[in-house]
N, CA, C and O atoms as a printed pandas DataFrame, in Angstrom:
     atom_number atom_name residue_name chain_id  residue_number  x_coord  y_coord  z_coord
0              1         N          UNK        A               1    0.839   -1.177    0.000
1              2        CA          UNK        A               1    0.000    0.000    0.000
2              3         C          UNK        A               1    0.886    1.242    0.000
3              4         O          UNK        A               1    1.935    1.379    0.629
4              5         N          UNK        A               2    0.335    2.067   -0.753
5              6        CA          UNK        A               2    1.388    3.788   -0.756
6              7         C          UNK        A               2    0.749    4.310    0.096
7              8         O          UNK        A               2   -0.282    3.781    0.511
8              9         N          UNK        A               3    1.194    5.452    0.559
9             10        CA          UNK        A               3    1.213    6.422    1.491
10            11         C          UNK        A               3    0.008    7.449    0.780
11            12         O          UNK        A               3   -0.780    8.144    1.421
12            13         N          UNK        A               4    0.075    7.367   -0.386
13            14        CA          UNK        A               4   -0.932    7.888   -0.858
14            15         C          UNK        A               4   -2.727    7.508   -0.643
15            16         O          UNK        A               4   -3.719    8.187   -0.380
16            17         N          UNK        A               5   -2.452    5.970   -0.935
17            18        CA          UNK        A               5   -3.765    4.851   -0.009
18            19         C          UNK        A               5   -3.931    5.351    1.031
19            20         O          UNK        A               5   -4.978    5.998    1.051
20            21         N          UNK        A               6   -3.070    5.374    2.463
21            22        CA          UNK        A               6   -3.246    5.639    2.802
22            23         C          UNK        A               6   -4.415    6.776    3.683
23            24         O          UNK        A               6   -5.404    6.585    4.390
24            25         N          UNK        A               7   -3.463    8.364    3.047
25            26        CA          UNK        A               7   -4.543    9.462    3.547
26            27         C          UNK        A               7   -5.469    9.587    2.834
27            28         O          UNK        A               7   -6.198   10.532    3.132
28            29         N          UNK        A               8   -5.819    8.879    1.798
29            30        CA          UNK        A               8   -7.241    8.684    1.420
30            31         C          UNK        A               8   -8.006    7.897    2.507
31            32         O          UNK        A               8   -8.992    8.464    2.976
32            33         N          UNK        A               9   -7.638    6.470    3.048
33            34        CA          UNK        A               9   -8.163    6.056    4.299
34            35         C          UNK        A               9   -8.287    7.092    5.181
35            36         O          UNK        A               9   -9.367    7.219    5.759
36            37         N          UNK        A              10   -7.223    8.009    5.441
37            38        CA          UNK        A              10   -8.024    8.856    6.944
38            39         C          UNK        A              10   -8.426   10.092    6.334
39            40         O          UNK        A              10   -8.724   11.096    6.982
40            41         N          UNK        A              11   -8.429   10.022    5.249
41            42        CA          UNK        A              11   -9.141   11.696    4.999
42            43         C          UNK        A              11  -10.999   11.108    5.235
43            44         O          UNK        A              11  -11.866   11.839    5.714
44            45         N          UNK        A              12  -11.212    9.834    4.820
45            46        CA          UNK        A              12  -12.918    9.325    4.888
46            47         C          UNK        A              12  -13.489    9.300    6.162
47            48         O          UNK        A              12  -14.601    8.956    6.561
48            49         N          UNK        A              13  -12.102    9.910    6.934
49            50        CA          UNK        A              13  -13.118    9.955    8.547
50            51         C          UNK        A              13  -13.398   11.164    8.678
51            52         O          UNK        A              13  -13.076   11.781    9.693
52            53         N          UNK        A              14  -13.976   11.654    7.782
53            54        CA          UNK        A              14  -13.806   13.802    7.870
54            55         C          UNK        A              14  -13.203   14.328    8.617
55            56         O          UNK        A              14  -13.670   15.374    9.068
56            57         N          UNK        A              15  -11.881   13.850    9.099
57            58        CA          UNK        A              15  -11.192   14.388   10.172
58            59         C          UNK        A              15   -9.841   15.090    9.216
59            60         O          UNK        A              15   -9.176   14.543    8.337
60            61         N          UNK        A              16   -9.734   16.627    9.815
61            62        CA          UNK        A              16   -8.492   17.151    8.824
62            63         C          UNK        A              16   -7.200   16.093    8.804
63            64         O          UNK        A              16   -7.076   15.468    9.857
64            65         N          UNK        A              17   -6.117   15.770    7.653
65            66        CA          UNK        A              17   -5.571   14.605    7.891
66            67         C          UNK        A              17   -3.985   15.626    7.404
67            68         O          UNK        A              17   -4.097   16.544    6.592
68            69         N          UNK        A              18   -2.855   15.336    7.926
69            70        CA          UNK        A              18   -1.603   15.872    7.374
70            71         C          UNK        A              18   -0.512   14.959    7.223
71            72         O          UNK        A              18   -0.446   14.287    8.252
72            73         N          UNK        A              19    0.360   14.637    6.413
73            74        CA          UNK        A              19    1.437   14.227    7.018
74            75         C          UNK        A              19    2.191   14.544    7.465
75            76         O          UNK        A              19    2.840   15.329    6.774
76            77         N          UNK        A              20    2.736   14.287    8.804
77            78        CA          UNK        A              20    3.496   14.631    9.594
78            79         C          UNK        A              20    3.535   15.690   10.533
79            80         O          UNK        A              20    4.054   15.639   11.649
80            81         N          UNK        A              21    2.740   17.010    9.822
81            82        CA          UNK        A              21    2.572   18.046   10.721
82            83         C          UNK        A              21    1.744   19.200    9.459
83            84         O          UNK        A              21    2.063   19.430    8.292
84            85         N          UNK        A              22    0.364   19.853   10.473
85            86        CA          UNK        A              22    0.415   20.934    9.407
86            87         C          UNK        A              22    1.267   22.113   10.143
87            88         O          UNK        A              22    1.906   22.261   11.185
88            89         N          UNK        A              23    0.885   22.903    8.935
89            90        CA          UNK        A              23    2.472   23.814    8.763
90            91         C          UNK        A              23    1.072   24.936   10.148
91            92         O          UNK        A              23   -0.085   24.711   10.504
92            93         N          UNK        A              24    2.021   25.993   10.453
93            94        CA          UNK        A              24    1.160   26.721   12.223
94            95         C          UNK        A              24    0.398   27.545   11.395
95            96         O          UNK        A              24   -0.510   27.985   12.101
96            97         N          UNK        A              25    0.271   28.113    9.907
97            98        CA          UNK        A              25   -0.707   29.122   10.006
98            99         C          UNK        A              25   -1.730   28.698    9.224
99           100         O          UNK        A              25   -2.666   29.355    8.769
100          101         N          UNK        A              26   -1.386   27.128    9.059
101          102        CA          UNK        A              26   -2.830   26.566    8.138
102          103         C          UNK        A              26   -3.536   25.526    9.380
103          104         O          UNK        A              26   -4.594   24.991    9.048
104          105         N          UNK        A              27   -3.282   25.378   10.052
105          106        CA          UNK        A              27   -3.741   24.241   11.149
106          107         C          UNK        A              27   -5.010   24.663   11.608
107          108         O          UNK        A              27   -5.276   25.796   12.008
108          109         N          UNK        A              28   -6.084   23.326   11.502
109          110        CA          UNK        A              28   -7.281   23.512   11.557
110          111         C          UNK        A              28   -7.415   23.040   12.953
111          112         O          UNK        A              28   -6.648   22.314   13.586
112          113         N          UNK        A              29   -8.761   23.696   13.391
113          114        CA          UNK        A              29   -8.976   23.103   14.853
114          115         C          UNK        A              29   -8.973   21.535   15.233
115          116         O          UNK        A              29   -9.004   20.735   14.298
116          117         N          UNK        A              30   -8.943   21.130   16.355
117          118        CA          UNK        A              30   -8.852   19.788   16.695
118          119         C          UNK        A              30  -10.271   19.017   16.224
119          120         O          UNK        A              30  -10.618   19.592   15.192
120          121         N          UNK        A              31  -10.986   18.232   16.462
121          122        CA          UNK        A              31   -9.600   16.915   15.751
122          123         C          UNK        A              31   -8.847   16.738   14.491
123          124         O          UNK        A              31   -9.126   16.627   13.297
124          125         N          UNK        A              32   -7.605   16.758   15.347
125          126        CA          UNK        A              32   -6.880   16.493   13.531
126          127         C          UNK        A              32   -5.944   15.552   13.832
127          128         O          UNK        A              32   -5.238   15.530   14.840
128          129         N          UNK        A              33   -5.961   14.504   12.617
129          130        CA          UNK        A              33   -4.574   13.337   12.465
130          131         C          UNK        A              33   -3.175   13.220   11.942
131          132         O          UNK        A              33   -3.333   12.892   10.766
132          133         N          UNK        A              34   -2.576   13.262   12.054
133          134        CA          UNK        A              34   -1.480   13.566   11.420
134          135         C          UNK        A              34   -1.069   11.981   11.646
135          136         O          UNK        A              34   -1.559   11.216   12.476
136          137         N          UNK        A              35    0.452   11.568   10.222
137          138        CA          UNK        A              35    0.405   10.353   10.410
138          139         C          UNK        A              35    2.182   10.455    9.288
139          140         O          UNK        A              35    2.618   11.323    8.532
140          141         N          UNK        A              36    2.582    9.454    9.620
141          142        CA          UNK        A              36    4.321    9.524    8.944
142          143         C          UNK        A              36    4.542    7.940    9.706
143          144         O          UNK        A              36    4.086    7.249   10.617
144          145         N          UNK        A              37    5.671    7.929    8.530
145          146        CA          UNK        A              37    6.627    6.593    8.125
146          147         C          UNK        A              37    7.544    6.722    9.721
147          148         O          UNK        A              37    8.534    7.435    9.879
148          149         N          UNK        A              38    6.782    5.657   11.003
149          150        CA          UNK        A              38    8.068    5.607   11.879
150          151         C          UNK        A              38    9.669    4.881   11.668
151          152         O          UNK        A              38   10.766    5.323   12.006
152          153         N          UNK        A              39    9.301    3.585   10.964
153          154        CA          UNK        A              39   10.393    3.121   10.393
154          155         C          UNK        A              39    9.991    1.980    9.189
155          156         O          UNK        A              39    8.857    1.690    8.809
156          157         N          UNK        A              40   10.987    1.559    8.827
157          158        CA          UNK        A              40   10.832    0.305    7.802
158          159         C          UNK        A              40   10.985   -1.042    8.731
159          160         O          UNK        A              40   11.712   -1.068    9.724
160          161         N          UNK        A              41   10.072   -2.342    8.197
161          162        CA          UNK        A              41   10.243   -3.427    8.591
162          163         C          UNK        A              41   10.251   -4.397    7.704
163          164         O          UNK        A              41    9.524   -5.375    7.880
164          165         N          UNK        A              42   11.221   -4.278    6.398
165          166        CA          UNK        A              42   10.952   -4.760    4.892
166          167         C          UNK        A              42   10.957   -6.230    5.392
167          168         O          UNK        A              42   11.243   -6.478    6.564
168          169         N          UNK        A              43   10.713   -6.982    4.704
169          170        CA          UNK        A              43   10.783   -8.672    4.473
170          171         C          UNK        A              43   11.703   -9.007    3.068
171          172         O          UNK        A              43   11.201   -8.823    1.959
172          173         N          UNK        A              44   12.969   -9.469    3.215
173          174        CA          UNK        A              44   14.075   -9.851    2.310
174          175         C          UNK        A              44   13.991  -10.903    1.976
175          176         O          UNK        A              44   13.268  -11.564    2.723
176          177         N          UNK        A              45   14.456  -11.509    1.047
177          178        CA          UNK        A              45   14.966  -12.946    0.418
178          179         C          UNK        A              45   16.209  -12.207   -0.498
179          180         O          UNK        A              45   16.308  -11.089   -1.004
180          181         N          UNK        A              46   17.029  -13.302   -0.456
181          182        CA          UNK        A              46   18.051  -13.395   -1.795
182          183         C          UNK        A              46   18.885  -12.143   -1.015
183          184         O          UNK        A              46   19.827  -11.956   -1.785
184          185         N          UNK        A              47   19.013  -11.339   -0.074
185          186        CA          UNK        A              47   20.069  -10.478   -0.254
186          187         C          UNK        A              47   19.224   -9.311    0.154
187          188         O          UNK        A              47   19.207   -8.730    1.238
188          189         N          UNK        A              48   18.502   -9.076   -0.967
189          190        CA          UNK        A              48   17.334   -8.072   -1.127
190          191         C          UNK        A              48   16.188   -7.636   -0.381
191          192         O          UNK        A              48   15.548   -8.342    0.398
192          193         N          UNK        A              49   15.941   -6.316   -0.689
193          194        CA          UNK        A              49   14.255   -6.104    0.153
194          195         C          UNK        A              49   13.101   -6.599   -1.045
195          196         O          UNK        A              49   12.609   -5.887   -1.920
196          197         N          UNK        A              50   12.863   -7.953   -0.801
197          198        CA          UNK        A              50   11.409   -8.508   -1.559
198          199         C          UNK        A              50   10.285   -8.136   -1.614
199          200         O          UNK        A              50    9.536   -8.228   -2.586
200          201         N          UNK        A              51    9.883   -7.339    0.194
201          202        CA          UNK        A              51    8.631   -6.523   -0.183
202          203         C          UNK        A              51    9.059   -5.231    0.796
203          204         O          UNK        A              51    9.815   -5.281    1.767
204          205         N          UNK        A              52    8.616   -4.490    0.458
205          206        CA          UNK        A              52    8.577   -3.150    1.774
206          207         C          UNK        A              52    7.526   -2.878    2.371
207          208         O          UNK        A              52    6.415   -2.667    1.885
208          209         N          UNK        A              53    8.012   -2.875    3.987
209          210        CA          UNK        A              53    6.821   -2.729    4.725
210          211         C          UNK        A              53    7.445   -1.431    5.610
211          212         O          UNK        A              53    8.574   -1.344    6.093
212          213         N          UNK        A              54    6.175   -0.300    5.673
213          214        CA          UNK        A              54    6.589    0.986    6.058
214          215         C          UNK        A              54    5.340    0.457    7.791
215          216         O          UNK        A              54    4.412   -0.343    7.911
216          217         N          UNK        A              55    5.981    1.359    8.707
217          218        CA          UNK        A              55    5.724    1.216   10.225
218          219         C          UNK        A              55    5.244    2.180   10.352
219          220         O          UNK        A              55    6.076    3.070   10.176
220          221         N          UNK        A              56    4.222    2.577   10.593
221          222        CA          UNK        A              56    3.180    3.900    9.934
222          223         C          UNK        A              56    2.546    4.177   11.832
223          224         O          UNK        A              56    2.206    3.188   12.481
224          225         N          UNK        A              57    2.489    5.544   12.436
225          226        CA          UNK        A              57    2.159    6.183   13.105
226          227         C          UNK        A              57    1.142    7.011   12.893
227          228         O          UNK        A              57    1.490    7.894   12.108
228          229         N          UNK        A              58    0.132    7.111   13.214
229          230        CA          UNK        A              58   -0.835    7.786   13.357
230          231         C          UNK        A              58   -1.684    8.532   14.616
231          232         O          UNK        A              58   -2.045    7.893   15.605
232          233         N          UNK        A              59   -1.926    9.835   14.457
233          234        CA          UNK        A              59   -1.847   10.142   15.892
234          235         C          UNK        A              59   -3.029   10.974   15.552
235          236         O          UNK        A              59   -3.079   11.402   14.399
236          237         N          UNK        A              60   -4.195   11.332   16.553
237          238        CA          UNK        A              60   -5.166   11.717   16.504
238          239         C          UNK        A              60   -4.744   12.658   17.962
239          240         O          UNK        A              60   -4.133   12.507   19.020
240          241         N          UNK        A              61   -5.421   13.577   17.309
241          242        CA          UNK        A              61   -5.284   15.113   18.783
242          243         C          UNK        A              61   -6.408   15.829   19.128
243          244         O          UNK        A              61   -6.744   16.849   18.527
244          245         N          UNK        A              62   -6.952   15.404   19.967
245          246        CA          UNK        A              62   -8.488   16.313   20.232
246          247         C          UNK        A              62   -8.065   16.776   21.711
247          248         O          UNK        A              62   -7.233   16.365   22.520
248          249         N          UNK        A              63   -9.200   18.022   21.701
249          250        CA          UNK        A              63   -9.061   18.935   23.140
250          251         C          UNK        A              63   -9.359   17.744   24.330
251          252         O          UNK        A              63   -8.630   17.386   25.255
252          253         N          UNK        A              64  -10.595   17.318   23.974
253          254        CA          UNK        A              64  -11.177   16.554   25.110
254          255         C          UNK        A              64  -11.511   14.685   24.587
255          256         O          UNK        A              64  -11.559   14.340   23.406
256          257         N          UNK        A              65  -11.650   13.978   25.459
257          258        CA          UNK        A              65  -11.518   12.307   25.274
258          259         C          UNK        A              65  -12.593   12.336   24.082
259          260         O          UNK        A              65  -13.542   13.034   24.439
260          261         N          UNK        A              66  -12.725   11.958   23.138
261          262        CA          UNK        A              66  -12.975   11.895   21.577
262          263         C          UNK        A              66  -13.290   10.342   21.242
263          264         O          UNK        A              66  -12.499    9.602   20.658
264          265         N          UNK        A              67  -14.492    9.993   21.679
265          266        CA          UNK        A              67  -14.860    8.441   21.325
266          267         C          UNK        A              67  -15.053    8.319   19.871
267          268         O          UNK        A              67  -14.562    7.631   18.976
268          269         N          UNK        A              68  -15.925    9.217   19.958
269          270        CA          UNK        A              68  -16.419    9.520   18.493
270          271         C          UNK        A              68  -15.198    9.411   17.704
271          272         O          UNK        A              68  -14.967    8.406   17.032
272          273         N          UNK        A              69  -14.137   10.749   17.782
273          274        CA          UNK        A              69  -13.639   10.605   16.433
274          275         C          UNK        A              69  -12.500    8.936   16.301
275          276         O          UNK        A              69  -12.126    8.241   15.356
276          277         N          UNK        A              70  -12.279    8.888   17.974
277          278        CA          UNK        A              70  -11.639    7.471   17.817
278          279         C          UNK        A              70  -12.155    6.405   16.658
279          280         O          UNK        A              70  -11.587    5.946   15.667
280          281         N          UNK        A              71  -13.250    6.246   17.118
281          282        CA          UNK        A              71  -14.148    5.292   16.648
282          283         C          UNK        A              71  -14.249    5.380   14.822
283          284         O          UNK        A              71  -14.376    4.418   14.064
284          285         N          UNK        A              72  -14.155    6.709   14.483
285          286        CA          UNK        A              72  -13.896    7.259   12.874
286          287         C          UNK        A              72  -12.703    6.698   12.185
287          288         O          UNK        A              72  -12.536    6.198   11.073
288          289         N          UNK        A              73  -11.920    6.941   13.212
289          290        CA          UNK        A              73  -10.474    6.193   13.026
290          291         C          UNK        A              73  -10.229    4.603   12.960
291          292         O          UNK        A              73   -9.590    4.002   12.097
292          293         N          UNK        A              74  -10.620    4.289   13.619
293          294        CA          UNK        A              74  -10.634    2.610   14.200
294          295         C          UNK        A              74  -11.836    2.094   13.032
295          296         O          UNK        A              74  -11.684    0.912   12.722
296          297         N          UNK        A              75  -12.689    2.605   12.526
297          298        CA          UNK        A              75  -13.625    1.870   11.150
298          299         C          UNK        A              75  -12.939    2.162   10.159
299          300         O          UNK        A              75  -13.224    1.428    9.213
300          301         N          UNK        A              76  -12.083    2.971    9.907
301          302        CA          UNK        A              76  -11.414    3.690    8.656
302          303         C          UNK        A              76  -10.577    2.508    8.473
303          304         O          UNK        A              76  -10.657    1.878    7.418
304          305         N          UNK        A              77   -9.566    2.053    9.654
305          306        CA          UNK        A              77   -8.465    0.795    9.865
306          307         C          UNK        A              77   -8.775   -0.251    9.745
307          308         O          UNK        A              77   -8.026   -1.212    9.922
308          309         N          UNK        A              78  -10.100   -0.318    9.374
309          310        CA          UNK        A              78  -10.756   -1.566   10.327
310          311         C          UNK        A              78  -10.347   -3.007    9.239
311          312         O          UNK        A              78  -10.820   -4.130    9.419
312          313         N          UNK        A              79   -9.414   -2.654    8.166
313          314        CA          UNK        A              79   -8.883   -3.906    7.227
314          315         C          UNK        A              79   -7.385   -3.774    7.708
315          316         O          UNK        A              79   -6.524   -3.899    6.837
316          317         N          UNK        A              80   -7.029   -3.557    8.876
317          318        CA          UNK        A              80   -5.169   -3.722    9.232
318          319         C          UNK        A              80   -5.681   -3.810   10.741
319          320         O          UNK        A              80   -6.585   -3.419   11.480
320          321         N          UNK        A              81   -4.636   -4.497   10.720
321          322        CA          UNK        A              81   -4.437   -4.561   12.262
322          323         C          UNK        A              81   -3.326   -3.397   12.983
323          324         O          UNK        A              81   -2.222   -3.155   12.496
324          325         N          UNK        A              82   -3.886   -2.723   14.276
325          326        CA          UNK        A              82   -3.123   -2.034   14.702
326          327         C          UNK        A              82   -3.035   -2.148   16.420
327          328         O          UNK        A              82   -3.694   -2.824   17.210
328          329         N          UNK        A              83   -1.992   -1.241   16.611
329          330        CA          UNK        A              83   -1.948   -0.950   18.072
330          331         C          UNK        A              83   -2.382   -0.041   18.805
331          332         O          UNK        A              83   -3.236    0.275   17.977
332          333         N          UNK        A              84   -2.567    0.697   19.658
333          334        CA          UNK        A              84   -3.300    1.753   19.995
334          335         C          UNK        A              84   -2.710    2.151   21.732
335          336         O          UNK        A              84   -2.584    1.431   22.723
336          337         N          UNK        A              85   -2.406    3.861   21.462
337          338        CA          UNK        A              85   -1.751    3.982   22.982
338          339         C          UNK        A              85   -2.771    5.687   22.999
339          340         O          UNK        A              85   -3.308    6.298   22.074
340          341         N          UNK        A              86   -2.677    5.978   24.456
341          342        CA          UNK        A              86   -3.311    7.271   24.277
342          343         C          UNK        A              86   -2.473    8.266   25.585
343          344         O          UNK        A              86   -1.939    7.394   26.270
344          345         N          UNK        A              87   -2.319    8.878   25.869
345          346        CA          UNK        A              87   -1.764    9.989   26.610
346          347         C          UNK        A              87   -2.677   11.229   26.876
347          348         O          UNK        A              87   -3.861   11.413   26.592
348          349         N          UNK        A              88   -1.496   12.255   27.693
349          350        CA          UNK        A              88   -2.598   13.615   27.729
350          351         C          UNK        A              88   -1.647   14.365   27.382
351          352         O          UNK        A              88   -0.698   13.852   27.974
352          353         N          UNK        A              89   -1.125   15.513   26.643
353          354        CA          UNK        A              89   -0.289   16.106   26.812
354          355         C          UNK        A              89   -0.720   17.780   27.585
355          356         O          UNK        A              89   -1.574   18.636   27.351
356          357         N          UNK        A              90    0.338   17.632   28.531
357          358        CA          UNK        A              90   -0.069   18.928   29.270
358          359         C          UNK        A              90    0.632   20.058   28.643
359          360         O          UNK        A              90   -0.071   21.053   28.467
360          361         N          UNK        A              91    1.774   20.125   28.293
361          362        CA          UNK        A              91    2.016   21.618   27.276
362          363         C          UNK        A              91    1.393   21.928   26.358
363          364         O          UNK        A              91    1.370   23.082   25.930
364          365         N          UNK        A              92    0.562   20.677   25.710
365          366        CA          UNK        A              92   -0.611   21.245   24.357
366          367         C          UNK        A              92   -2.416   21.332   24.785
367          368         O          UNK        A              92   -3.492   21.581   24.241
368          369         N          UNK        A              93   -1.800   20.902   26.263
369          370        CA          UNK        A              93   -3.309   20.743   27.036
370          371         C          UNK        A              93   -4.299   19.649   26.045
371          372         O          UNK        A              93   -5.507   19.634   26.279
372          373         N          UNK        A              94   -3.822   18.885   25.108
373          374        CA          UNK        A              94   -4.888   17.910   24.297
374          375         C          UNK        A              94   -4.355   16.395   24.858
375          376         O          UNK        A              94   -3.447   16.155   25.655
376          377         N          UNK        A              95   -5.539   15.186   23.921
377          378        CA          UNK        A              95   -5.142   14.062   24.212
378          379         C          UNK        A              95   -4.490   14.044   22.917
379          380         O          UNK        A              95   -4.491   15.068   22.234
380          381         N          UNK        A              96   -3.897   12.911   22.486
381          382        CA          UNK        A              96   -3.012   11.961   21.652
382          383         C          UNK        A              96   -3.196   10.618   21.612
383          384         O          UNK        A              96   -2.502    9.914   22.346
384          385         N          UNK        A              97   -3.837   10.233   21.038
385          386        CA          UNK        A              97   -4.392    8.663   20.631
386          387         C          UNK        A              97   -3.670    8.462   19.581
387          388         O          UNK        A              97   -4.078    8.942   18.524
388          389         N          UNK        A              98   -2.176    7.561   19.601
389          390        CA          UNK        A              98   -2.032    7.244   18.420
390          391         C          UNK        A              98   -2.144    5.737   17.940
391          392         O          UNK        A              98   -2.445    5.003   18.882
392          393         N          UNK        A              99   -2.048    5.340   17.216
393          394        CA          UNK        A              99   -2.275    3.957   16.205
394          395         C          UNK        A              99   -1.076    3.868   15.389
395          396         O          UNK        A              99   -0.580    4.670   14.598
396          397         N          UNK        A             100   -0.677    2.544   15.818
397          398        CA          UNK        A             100    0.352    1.746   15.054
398          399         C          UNK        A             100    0.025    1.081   14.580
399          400         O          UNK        A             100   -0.947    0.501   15.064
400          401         N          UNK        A             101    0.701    0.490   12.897
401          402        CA          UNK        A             101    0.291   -0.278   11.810
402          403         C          UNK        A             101    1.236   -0.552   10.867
403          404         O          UNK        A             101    2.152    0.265   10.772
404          405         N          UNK        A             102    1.240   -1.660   10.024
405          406        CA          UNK        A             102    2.186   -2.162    8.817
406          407         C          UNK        A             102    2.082   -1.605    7.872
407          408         O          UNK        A             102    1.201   -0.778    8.106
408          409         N          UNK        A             103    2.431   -1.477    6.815
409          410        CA          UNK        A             103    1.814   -1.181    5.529
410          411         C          UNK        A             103    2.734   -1.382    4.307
411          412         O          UNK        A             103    2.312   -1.160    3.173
């Protein structure tokens, strides 16, 4: 799957979607996802990378606990399997739900 597949998957949760970060004077109010390549976990034969598999982060940021848009997120995924951690951050005063996945 490209990265392009991808933010088509999270743009269908009407949630604003960026990679990696939007830039500070276009950033739309919360909830918004942002999502980037954490690392590679290719699968080799012969020497070579046979297939590439990108380790994909996805992070959802709302003011307040966000079932709803979770839940937007988690049907959007709902053909990969992922991981899921959530936090609070107190210097941005929001939560951070992010989702880990293969791709």
């Amino acid at each position: 799957m490209e990265l392009k597949e991808l933010y088509e998957i999270l743009k269908s949760t009407g949630i604003p979607v960026a990679y990696r970060a939007f830039s500070e004077d276009a950033a739309p109010d919360m909830p918004i996802l942002v999502y980037f390549v954490l690392y590679s976990n290719n699968f080799s034969a012969d020497s070579v990378v046979y297939k590439k598999i990108n380790h994909i982060q996805i992070d959802l940021y709302t003011k307040n606990k966000d079932t709803e848009s979770e839940d937007k997120v988690e049907n959007a995924l709902s053909s990969f399997f992922w991981e899921k951690d959530e936090e609070y951050l107190d210097d941005e005063r929001c939560y951070r739900v992010t989702y880990e996945l293969e791709v």
